[in-house]
PDB file of C-alpha atoms in Angstrom:
ATOM      1  CA  UNK A 735      -4.055  90.508 -46.271  1.00 62.00           C
ATOM      2  CA  UNK A 736      -5.998  89.902 -49.439  1.00 77.00           C
ATOM      3  CA  UNK A 737      -4.115  92.361 -51.619  1.00 97.00           C
ATOM      4  CA  UNK A 738      -2.011  90.230 -53.938  1.00 97.00           C
ATOM      5  CA  UNK A 739      -0.131  91.187 -57.054  1.00 98.00           C
ATOM      6  CA  UNK A 740       2.633  90.408 -59.491  1.00 98.00           C
ATOM      7  CA  UNK A 741       5.288  92.287 -61.397  1.00 98.00           C
ATOM      8  CA  UNK A 742       6.328  91.557 -64.956  1.00 97.00           C
ATOM      9  CA  UNK A 743       8.879  92.584 -67.549  1.00 97.00           C
ATOM     10  CA  UNK A 744       9.238  91.882 -71.261  1.00 96.00           C
ATOM     11  CA  UNK A 745      10.191  88.312 -70.281  1.00 94.00           C
ATOM     12  CA  UNK A 746       6.533  87.705 -69.399  1.00 93.00           C
ATOM     13  CA  UNK A 747       4.646  88.973 -72.468  1.00 88.00           C
ATOM     14  CA  UNK A 748       1.583  87.083 -71.276  1.00 89.00           C
ATOM     15  CA  UNK A 749       0.551  86.424 -67.696  1.00 95.00           C
ATOM     16  CA  UNK A 750      -2.603  85.746 -65.726  1.00 95.00           C
ATOM     17  CA  UNK A 751      -3.796  88.883 -63.946  1.00 96.00           C
ATOM     18  CA  UNK A 752      -7.153  87.406 -62.948  1.00 96.00           C
ATOM     19  CA  UNK A 753      -7.736  87.812 -59.235  1.00 96.00           C
ATOM     20  CA  UNK A 754      -4.732  90.102 -58.779  1.00 97.00           C
ATOM     21  CA  UNK A 755      -5.218  93.417 -56.984  1.00 98.00           C
ATOM     22  CA  UNK A 756      -2.190  95.002 -58.645  1.00 98.00           C
ATOM     23  CA  UNK A 757       0.282  94.409 -61.456  1.00 98.00           C
ATOM     24  CA  UNK A 758       3.567  96.280 -61.883  1.00 98.00           C
ATOM     25  CA  UNK A 759       5.060  96.422 -65.376  1.00 98.00           C
ATOM     26  CA  UNK A 760       8.668  97.240 -66.169  1.00 98.00           C
ATOM     27  CA  UNK A 761       8.615 100.368 -68.307  1.00 98.00           C
ATOM     28  CA  UNK A 762      12.185 101.562 -68.701  1.00 98.00           C
ATOM     29  CA  UNK A 763      15.811 101.033 -67.725  1.00 98.00           C
ATOM     30  CA  UNK A 764      18.598 103.579 -67.704  1.00 96.00           C
ATOM     31  CA  UNK A 765      18.158 106.078 -70.536  1.00 96.00           C
ATOM     32  CA  UNK A 766      17.868 103.730 -73.508  1.00 95.00           C
ATOM     33  CA  UNK A 767      15.587 100.772 -72.775  1.00 98.00           C
ATOM     34  CA  UNK A 768      11.807 100.772 -73.163  1.00 98.00           C
ATOM     35  CA  UNK A 769       9.823  97.587 -72.563  1.00 98.00           C
ATOM     36  CA  UNK A 770       8.124  96.959 -75.936  1.00 97.00           C
ATOM     37  CA  UNK A 771       5.409  94.922 -74.179  1.00 96.00           C
ATOM     38  CA  UNK A 772       4.425  97.497 -71.540  1.00 97.00           C
ATOM     39  CA  UNK A 773       1.238  98.836 -73.185  1.00 97.00           C
ATOM     40  CA  UNK A 774      -0.141  95.359 -73.869  1.00 97.00           C
ATOM     41  CA  UNK A 775       0.861  94.210 -70.381  1.00 98.00           C
ATOM     42  CA  UNK A 776      -0.810  97.235 -68.756  1.00 98.00           C
ATOM     43  CA  UNK A 777      -3.965  96.621 -70.813  1.00 97.00           C
ATOM     44  CA  UNK A 778      -4.044  92.976 -69.712  1.00 97.00           C
ATOM     45  CA  UNK A 779      -3.785  94.105 -66.073  1.00 98.00           C
ATOM     46  CA  UNK A 780      -6.433  96.831 -66.463  1.00 98.00           C
ATOM     47  CA  UNK A 781      -8.791  94.418 -68.246  1.00 98.00           C
ATOM     48  CA  UNK A 782      -8.493  92.110 -65.222  1.00 97.00           C
ATOM     49  CA  UNK A 783      -9.408  94.995 -62.890  1.00 97.00           C
ATOM     50  CA  UNK A 784      -5.954  95.353 -61.316  1.00 98.00           C
ATOM     51  CA  UNK A 785      -4.343  98.578 -60.141  1.00 98.00           C
ATOM     52  CA  UNK A 786      -1.431  99.180 -62.525  1.00 98.00           C
ATOM     53  CA  UNK A 787       2.058 100.275 -61.645  1.00 98.00           C
ATOM     54  CA  UNK A 788       5.177 100.878 -63.710  1.00 98.00           C
ATOM     55  CA  UNK A 789       8.784 100.641 -62.661  1.00 98.00           C
ATOM     56  CA  UNK A 790      12.116 101.977 -63.863  1.00 98.00           C
ATOM     57  CA  UNK A 791      15.331  99.990 -63.400  1.00 98.00           C
ATOM     58  CA  UNK A 792      17.748 102.618 -62.079  1.00 98.00           C
ATOM     59  CA  UNK A 793      21.361 102.842 -63.272  1.00 98.00           C
ATOM     60  CA  UNK A 794      24.025 105.064 -61.708  1.00 98.00           C
ATOM     61  CA  UNK A 795      24.464 108.528 -63.254  1.00 97.00           C
ATOM     62  CA  UNK A 796      22.257 110.893 -65.253  1.00 97.00           C
ATOM     63  CA  UNK A 797      19.541 110.706 -62.607  1.00 98.00           C
ATOM     64  CA  UNK A 798      17.364 113.627 -63.749  1.00 98.00           C
ATOM     65  CA  UNK A 799      17.550 112.374 -67.345  1.00 98.00           C
ATOM     66  CA  UNK A 800      16.498 108.882 -66.193  1.00 98.00           C
ATOM     67  CA  UNK A 801      13.530 110.299 -64.254  1.00 98.00           C
ATOM     68  CA  UNK A 802      12.399 112.306 -67.278  1.00 98.00           C
ATOM     69  CA  UNK A 803      12.872 109.300 -69.558  1.00 98.00           C
ATOM     70  CA  UNK A 804      10.783 107.121 -67.226  1.00 98.00           C
ATOM     71  CA  UNK A 805       7.826 109.478 -66.907  1.00 97.00           C
ATOM     72  CA  UNK A 806       7.858 110.287 -70.631  1.00 97.00           C
ATOM     73  CA  UNK A 807       8.118 106.680 -71.826  1.00 98.00           C
ATOM     74  CA  UNK A 808       5.988 104.724 -69.366  1.00 96.00           C
ATOM     75  CA  UNK A 809       2.423 104.044 -70.439  1.00 96.00           C
ATOM     76  CA  UNK A 810       0.913 105.359 -67.233  1.00 97.00           C
ATOM     77  CA  UNK A 811      -2.397 107.109 -66.771  1.00 97.00           C
ATOM     78  CA  UNK A 812      -3.350 109.177 -63.712  1.00 96.00           C
ATOM     79  CA  UNK A 813      -3.292 107.263 -60.430  1.00 97.00           C
ATOM     80  CA  UNK A 814      -1.091 104.451 -61.697  1.00 98.00           C
ATOM     81  CA  UNK A 815       1.715 103.668 -59.284  1.00 98.00           C
ATOM     82  CA  UNK A 816       5.309 104.504 -60.254  1.00 98.00           C
ATOM     83  CA  UNK A 817       8.356 102.785 -58.780  1.00 98.00           C
ATOM     84  CA  UNK A 818      12.130 102.952 -58.780  1.00 98.00           C
ATOM     85  CA  UNK A 819      13.823  99.539 -58.966  1.00 98.00           C
ATOM     86  CA  UNK A 820      17.064  99.996 -57.010  1.00 98.00           C
ATOM     87  CA  UNK A 821      19.379  97.001 -57.205  1.00 98.00           C
ATOM     88  CA  UNK A 822      22.562  95.831 -58.882  1.00 98.00           C
ATOM     89  CA  UNK A 823      22.689  96.344 -62.641  1.00 96.00           C
ATOM     90  CA  UNK A 824      23.725  93.674 -65.105  1.00 92.00           C
ATOM     91  CA  UNK A 825      27.314  94.903 -64.934  1.00 94.00           C
ATOM     92  CA  UNK A 826      27.423  94.771 -61.125  1.00 96.00           C
ATOM     93  CA  UNK A 827      27.087  98.491 -60.426  1.00 97.00           C
ATOM     94  CA  UNK A 828      24.308 100.218 -58.513  1.00 97.00           C
ATOM     95  CA  UNK A 829      23.049 103.748 -58.109  1.00 98.00           C
ATOM     96  CA  UNK A 830      24.142 105.319 -54.853  1.00 97.00           C
ATOM     97  CA  UNK A 831      21.774 106.067 -52.006  1.00 97.00           C
ATOM     98  CA  UNK A 832      21.931 109.750 -52.954  1.00 98.00           C
ATOM     99  CA  UNK A 833      21.071 108.922 -56.591  1.00 98.00           C
ATOM    100  CA  UNK A 834      18.144 106.749 -55.474  1.00 98.00           C
ATOM    101  CA  UNK A 835      16.772 109.642 -53.411  1.00 98.00           C
ATOM    102  CA  UNK A 836      17.309 112.099 -56.292  1.00 98.00           C
ATOM    103  CA  UNK A 837      15.431 109.829 -58.698  1.00 98.00           C
ATOM    104  CA  UNK A 838      12.457 109.350 -56.372  1.00 98.00           C
ATOM    105  CA  UNK A 839      12.213 113.086 -55.689  1.00 98.00           C
ATOM    106  CA  UNK A 840      12.479 113.902 -59.394  1.00 98.00           C
ATOM    107  CA  UNK A 841       9.678 111.485 -60.281  1.00 98.00           C
ATOM    108  CA  UNK A 842       7.549 112.904 -57.468  1.00 97.00           C
ATOM    109  CA  UNK A 843       8.131 116.403 -58.812  1.00 97.00           C
ATOM    110  CA  UNK A 844       7.413 115.371 -62.398  1.00 96.00           C
ATOM    111  CA  UNK A 845       4.360 113.196 -61.709  1.00 91.00           C
ATOM    112  CA  UNK A 846       3.676 113.175 -57.984  1.00 70.00           C
ATOM    113  CA  UNK A 847       0.314 114.949 -57.972  1.00 84.00           C
ATOM    114  CA  UNK A 848      -1.409 112.106 -59.865  1.00 92.00           C
ATOM    115  CA  UNK A 849       0.825 109.167 -58.967  1.00 97.00           C
ATOM    116  CA  UNK A 850       2.124 107.526 -55.823  1.00 97.00           C
ATOM    117  CA  UNK A 851       5.863 106.862 -56.088  1.00 98.00           C
ATOM    118  CA  UNK A 852       7.502 103.857 -54.451  1.00 98.00           C
ATOM    119  CA  UNK A 853      10.961 102.457 -53.916  1.00 98.00           C
ATOM    120  CA  UNK A 854      11.609  98.804 -54.779  1.00 98.00           C
ATOM    121  CA  UNK A 855      14.715  97.193 -53.335  1.00 98.00           C
ATOM    122  CA  UNK A 856      15.760  93.977 -51.700  1.00 98.00           C
ATOM    123  CA  UNK A 857      16.225  93.519 -47.974  1.00 97.00           C
ATOM    124  CA  UNK A 858      20.019  93.745 -48.265  1.00 97.00           C
ATOM    125  CA  UNK A 859      19.885  97.112 -50.044  1.00 98.00           C
ATOM    126  CA  UNK A 860      17.390  98.462 -47.488  1.00 98.00           C
ATOM    127  CA  UNK A 861      19.386  97.314 -44.468  1.00 97.00           C
ATOM    128  CA  UNK A 862      22.952  97.754 -45.732  1.00 96.00           C
ATOM    129  CA  UNK A 863      23.060 100.353 -48.548  1.00 95.00           C
ATOM    130  CA  UNK A 864      20.257 102.733 -47.664  1.00 96.00           C
ATOM    131  CA  UNK A 865      21.246 105.547 -45.311  1.00 95.00           C
ATOM    132  CA  UNK A 866      18.209 107.838 -45.476  1.00 95.00           C
ATOM    133  CA  UNK A 867      15.200 105.479 -45.315  1.00 96.00           C
ATOM    134  CA  UNK A 868      13.631 107.602 -48.058  1.00 98.00           C
ATOM    135  CA  UNK A 869      11.147 105.523 -50.026  1.00 98.00           C
ATOM    136  CA  UNK A 870       8.958 108.352 -51.386  1.00 97.00           C
ATOM    137  CA  UNK A 871       5.313 107.288 -50.839  1.00 97.00           C
ATOM    138  CA  UNK A 872       6.048 103.701 -49.937  1.00 97.00           C
ATOM    139  CA  UNK A 873       8.540 100.879 -49.686  1.00 98.00           C
ATOM    140  CA  UNK A 874       8.272  97.786 -51.895  1.00 98.00           C
ATOM    141  CA  UNK A 875      10.643  95.291 -50.336  1.00 98.00           C
ATOM    142  CA  UNK A 876      11.927  92.034 -51.810  1.00 98.00           C
ATOM    143  CA  UNK A 877      12.686  89.311 -49.281  1.00 98.00           C
ATOM    144  CA  UNK A 878      12.279  85.711 -50.442  1.00 96.00           C
ATOM    145  CA  UNK A 879      11.896  84.309 -46.962  1.00 92.00           C
ATOM    146  CA  UNK A 880       8.832  82.119 -47.524  1.00 87.00           C
ATOM    147  CA  UNK A 881       6.753  84.337 -45.233  1.00 93.00           C
ATOM    148  CA  UNK A 882       4.348  86.474 -47.318  1.00 94.00           C
ATOM    149  CA  UNK A 883       3.666  89.749 -45.525  1.00 94.00           C
ATOM    150  CA  UNK A 884       6.661  89.393 -43.189  1.00 95.00           C
ATOM    151  CA  UNK A 885       9.634  90.883 -45.035  1.00 96.00           C
ATOM    152  CA  UNK A 886      12.084  90.812 -42.153  1.00 93.00           C
ATOM    153  CA  UNK A 887      12.455  94.563 -41.697  1.00 96.00           C
ATOM    154  CA  UNK A 888      11.216  96.971 -39.036  1.00 95.00           C
ATOM    155  CA  UNK A 889      10.450  99.851 -41.426  1.00 95.00           C
ATOM    156  CA  UNK A 890       6.885 100.417 -42.633  1.00 96.00           C
ATOM    157  CA  UNK A 891       6.372  98.798 -46.029  1.00 97.00           C
ATOM    158  CA  UNK A 892       3.597  98.787 -48.647  1.00 98.00           C
ATOM    159  CA  UNK A 893       4.480  95.762 -50.786  1.00 98.00           C
ATOM    160  CA  UNK A 894       6.435  92.601 -50.022  1.00 98.00           C
ATOM    161  CA  UNK A 895       7.794  90.605 -52.967  1.00 98.00           C
ATOM    162  CA  UNK A 896       8.182  87.192 -51.397  1.00 97.00           C
ATOM    163  CA  UNK A 897       8.957  84.867 -54.305  1.00 95.00           C
ATOM    164  CA  UNK A 898       9.969  84.819 -57.953  1.00 94.00           C
ATOM    165  CA  UNK A 899       8.457  81.402 -58.662  1.00 91.00           C
ATOM    166  CA  UNK A 900       6.756  80.984 -61.040  1.00 91.00           C
ATOM    167  CA  UNK A 901       6.570  84.791 -61.401  1.00 94.00           C
ATOM    168  CA  UNK A 902       7.485  87.713 -59.133  1.00 96.00           C
ATOM    169  CA  UNK A 903       4.698  87.551 -56.566  1.00 96.00           C
ATOM    170  CA  UNK A 904       3.813  90.205 -54.018  1.00 97.00           C
ATOM    171  CA  UNK A 905       1.487  90.921 -51.143  1.00 97.00           C
ATOM    172  CA  UNK A 906       0.323  94.448 -50.384  1.00 97.00           C
ATOM    173  CA  UNK A 907      -0.031  95.960 -46.937  1.00 97.00           C
ATOM    174  CA  UNK A 908      -3.597  97.209 -47.361  1.00 97.00           C
ATOM    175  CA  UNK A 909      -6.760  95.842 -45.797  1.00 96.00           C
ATOM    176  CA  UNK A 910      -8.292  95.099 -49.188  1.00 97.00           C
ATOM    177  CA  UNK A 911      -8.234  96.190 -52.829  1.00 97.00           C
ATOM    178  CA  UNK A 912     -10.578  99.110 -52.111  1.00 97.00           C
ATOM    179  CA  UNK A 913      -8.041 100.467 -49.605  1.00 97.00           C
ATOM    180  CA  UNK A 914      -5.278 100.102 -52.218  1.00 98.00           C
ATOM    181  CA  UNK A 915      -7.350 102.008 -54.791  1.00 97.00           C
ATOM    182  CA  UNK A 916      -8.090 104.755 -52.258  1.00 97.00           C
ATOM    183  CA  UNK A 917      -4.384 105.006 -51.366  1.00 97.00           C
ATOM    184  CA  UNK A 918      -3.367 105.139 -55.046  1.00 97.00           C
ATOM    185  CA  UNK A 919      -5.721 108.071 -55.568  1.00 94.00           C
ATOM    186  CA  UNK A 920      -4.126 109.988 -52.697  1.00 85.00           C
TER     187      UNK A 920
END
């Protein structure tokens, strides 16, 4: 697989997108946080020719409000990828499986015609917390197993985040960047 990418948050105001097929940028979290770097980060990725995605860090509760906040505040343009980051929050809580599904469906309803929507979670969440296997248009799985493209799950996946060193690094399950672009455009 030659489709490689990274994901960044405000902690990486600058990064090298050269040669990357895709770059995901953290846009929002909960109902109050907006990444102040997201527009500049998305521009850096676009200028390098990467497919751009944005993600929302999901908190428990107020799911519809979080979905609306995400799609209103992220700097997306048509055919950018949109993702739900489902993991433990800073205070040790996590949205339920039902809330994760509600968020994904709400984002699909709000923006689905021009955006693919993905679920990001780690292998533990996918295998031990998820009960529906609903990942909207694709699963982005984190498994730092040292085996890029082999995330240790049986479910179909689109993106495998396989390390966080020196930056969150991913491999995409597409034949090449052209196939990724075609998929993003539906």
